[in-house]
């Protein structure tokens, strides 16, 4: 399986069957809300973009201003994730010849390779900054692993023959949420940080992917095609109280909450290609942050402003 799929992961095929109907606010298509600056949003967003011809890591202010290129390498650089203190970014790069997890300072300096497994990616920093959970594709399956923030003490958490992907720590660091196709299609699961206590949170005929906790750990936002198209949903962290947040013919994926839990960042094709958008946590007040011919996706939001 090629890791190049991670650059356009939202294009991966999904089953389109639907067994459940939910309702929620419906953003008004491409009718964008007022400028984000009017909301006073703060912080910095790191994301991958092909705007320079290859995939590099960029950052910008949460209002879409102050675009800065952080990596400049002929290799592929993707999947950034901020450290809890906003001083570092973990990301995935092919600069060593294979997809591996790397880290760098918030300004792009101090790049360090953390893994050497032949195929590693999808990293997420723990809330205390001491560990990183990530995936590795080995022997036809994608496993979940954890390591110290400096790349030491790599431990396998899940190795069950399935495709396990996009793990994320709970804010307290006691649980990890992720997607797995162990039952045939992708569903959302959670487990204790040591890999025990596996709990299935979703059960739909369509694929459920890209889970992400709210800052207080009480909710999980994710992408699902249960209604026939990739949309953003939110549910309580135990899988109850499911609510659909978007309703658009475009592809909406990879949602993540702001640090105060009031907004959700995601990428979408609703403007013609992959761009980054922000909406309120109830699905209203949609605002487009990037707008170009490039693919801008996989955003990570820190409350720290440069």
Short mmCIF file of N, CA, C and O in Angstrom, two decimals, residues 14 16 21 33 42 54 61 65 78-79 81 138 151 163 171 182 201-202 208 222 225-226 246 282 304:
data_model
loop_
_atom_site.label_atom_id
_atom_site.label_comp_id
_atom_site.label_asym_id
_atom_site.label_seq_id
_atom_site.Cartn_x
_atom_site.Cartn_y
_atom_site.Cartn_z
N UNK A 14 -15.19 5.06 -0.16
CA UNK A 14 -15.98 4.69 1.00
C UNK A 14 -17.21 3.92 0.55
O UNK A 14 -17.72 4.14 -0.55
N UNK A 16 -21.10 3.49 0.50
CA UNK A 16 -22.08 4.58 0.50
C UNK A 16 -23.42 4.17 1.10
O UNK A 16 -24.37 4.94 1.08
N UNK A 21 -30.41 7.83 10.05
CA UNK A 21 -30.71 9.21 9.68
C UNK A 21 -30.57 10.10 10.89
O UNK A 21 -31.13 9.83 11.94
N UNK A 33 -19.37 32.70 5.69
CA UNK A 33 -19.68 33.63 6.77
C UNK A 33 -18.75 34.84 6.73
O UNK A 33 -17.86 34.94 5.90
N UNK A 42 -7.99 33.04 17.69
CA UNK A 42 -6.57 33.15 17.92
C UNK A 42 -5.89 31.81 17.71
O UNK A 42 -6.53 30.77 17.66
N UNK A 54 5.27 20.80 -4.60
CA UNK A 54 5.29 19.52 -3.90
C UNK A 54 4.66 19.72 -2.54
O UNK A 54 4.33 20.84 -2.16
N UNK A 61 -1.98 32.13 10.64
CA UNK A 61 -2.81 32.51 11.79
C UNK A 61 -4.20 31.90 11.63
O UNK A 61 -4.62 31.56 10.52
N UNK A 65 -4.51 34.62 7.87
CA UNK A 65 -3.44 35.53 7.49
C UNK A 65 -2.08 34.96 7.90
O UNK A 65 -2.00 33.96 8.61
N UNK A 78 4.11 15.90 5.12
CA UNK A 78 2.66 15.87 5.31
C UNK A 78 2.32 15.66 6.78
O UNK A 78 3.18 15.47 7.62
N UNK A 79 1.04 15.75 7.10
CA UNK A 79 0.44 15.35 8.38
C UNK A 79 1.05 16.03 9.61
O UNK A 79 1.53 15.38 10.53
N UNK A 81 1.27 17.93 13.25
CA UNK A 81 0.51 17.97 14.50
C UNK A 81 1.31 18.76 15.52
O UNK A 81 2.49 18.49 15.75
N UNK A 138 2.96 -2.48 8.18
CA UNK A 138 3.90 -3.60 8.19
C UNK A 138 3.15 -4.88 7.86
O UNK A 138 2.10 -5.17 8.45
N UNK A 151 11.38 9.81 20.15
CA UNK A 151 11.48 8.67 19.26
C UNK A 151 11.91 7.38 19.92
O UNK A 151 11.99 6.34 19.25
N UNK A 163 -6.67 -2.54 9.18
CA UNK A 163 -6.17 -1.21 8.87
C UNK A 163 -6.63 -0.28 9.99
O UNK A 163 -7.80 0.10 10.09
N UNK A 171 -7.83 14.33 25.78
CA UNK A 171 -7.16 15.43 26.48
C UNK A 171 -6.49 15.01 27.79
O UNK A 171 -5.42 15.52 28.14
N UNK A 182 -11.57 -3.43 11.12
CA UNK A 182 -11.51 -4.79 11.62
C UNK A 182 -12.82 -5.55 11.36
O UNK A 182 -12.82 -6.78 11.22
N UNK A 201 -17.35 2.56 19.05
CA UNK A 201 -18.20 3.74 19.27
C UNK A 201 -19.23 3.95 18.17
O UNK A 201 -20.26 4.58 18.42
N UNK A 202 -18.95 3.52 16.95
CA UNK A 202 -19.90 3.70 15.85
C UNK A 202 -20.22 2.35 15.23
O UNK A 202 -19.44 1.40 15.31
N UNK A 208 -16.67 5.36 8.89
CA UNK A 208 -16.50 6.44 9.86
C UNK A 208 -15.00 6.57 10.13
O UNK A 208 -14.36 5.60 10.55
N UNK A 222 -15.90 13.62 13.76
CA UNK A 222 -15.35 12.68 12.80
C UNK A 222 -16.03 12.84 11.44
O UNK A 222 -16.99 13.60 11.29
N UNK A 225 -19.56 8.65 5.87
CA UNK A 225 -20.32 8.62 4.62
C UNK A 225 -21.63 7.85 4.81
O UNK A 225 -22.23 7.37 3.85
N UNK A 226 -22.11 7.75 6.04
CA UNK A 226 -23.31 6.97 6.33
C UNK A 226 -24.55 7.50 5.61
O UNK A 226 -25.52 6.75 5.42
N UNK A 246 -22.48 18.91 8.84
CA UNK A 246 -22.42 19.46 7.49
C UNK A 246 -23.34 18.68 6.56
O UNK A 246 -23.64 17.50 6.79
N UNK A 282 -21.40 23.95 16.22
CA UNK A 282 -22.74 23.44 15.90
C UNK A 282 -22.96 23.34 14.39
O UNK A 282 -24.07 23.05 13.94
N UNK A 304 -1.53 28.74 20.53
CA UNK A 304 -0.41 29.66 20.58
C UNK A 304 -0.28 30.40 19.26
O UNK A 304 -0.29 29.81 18.19
#
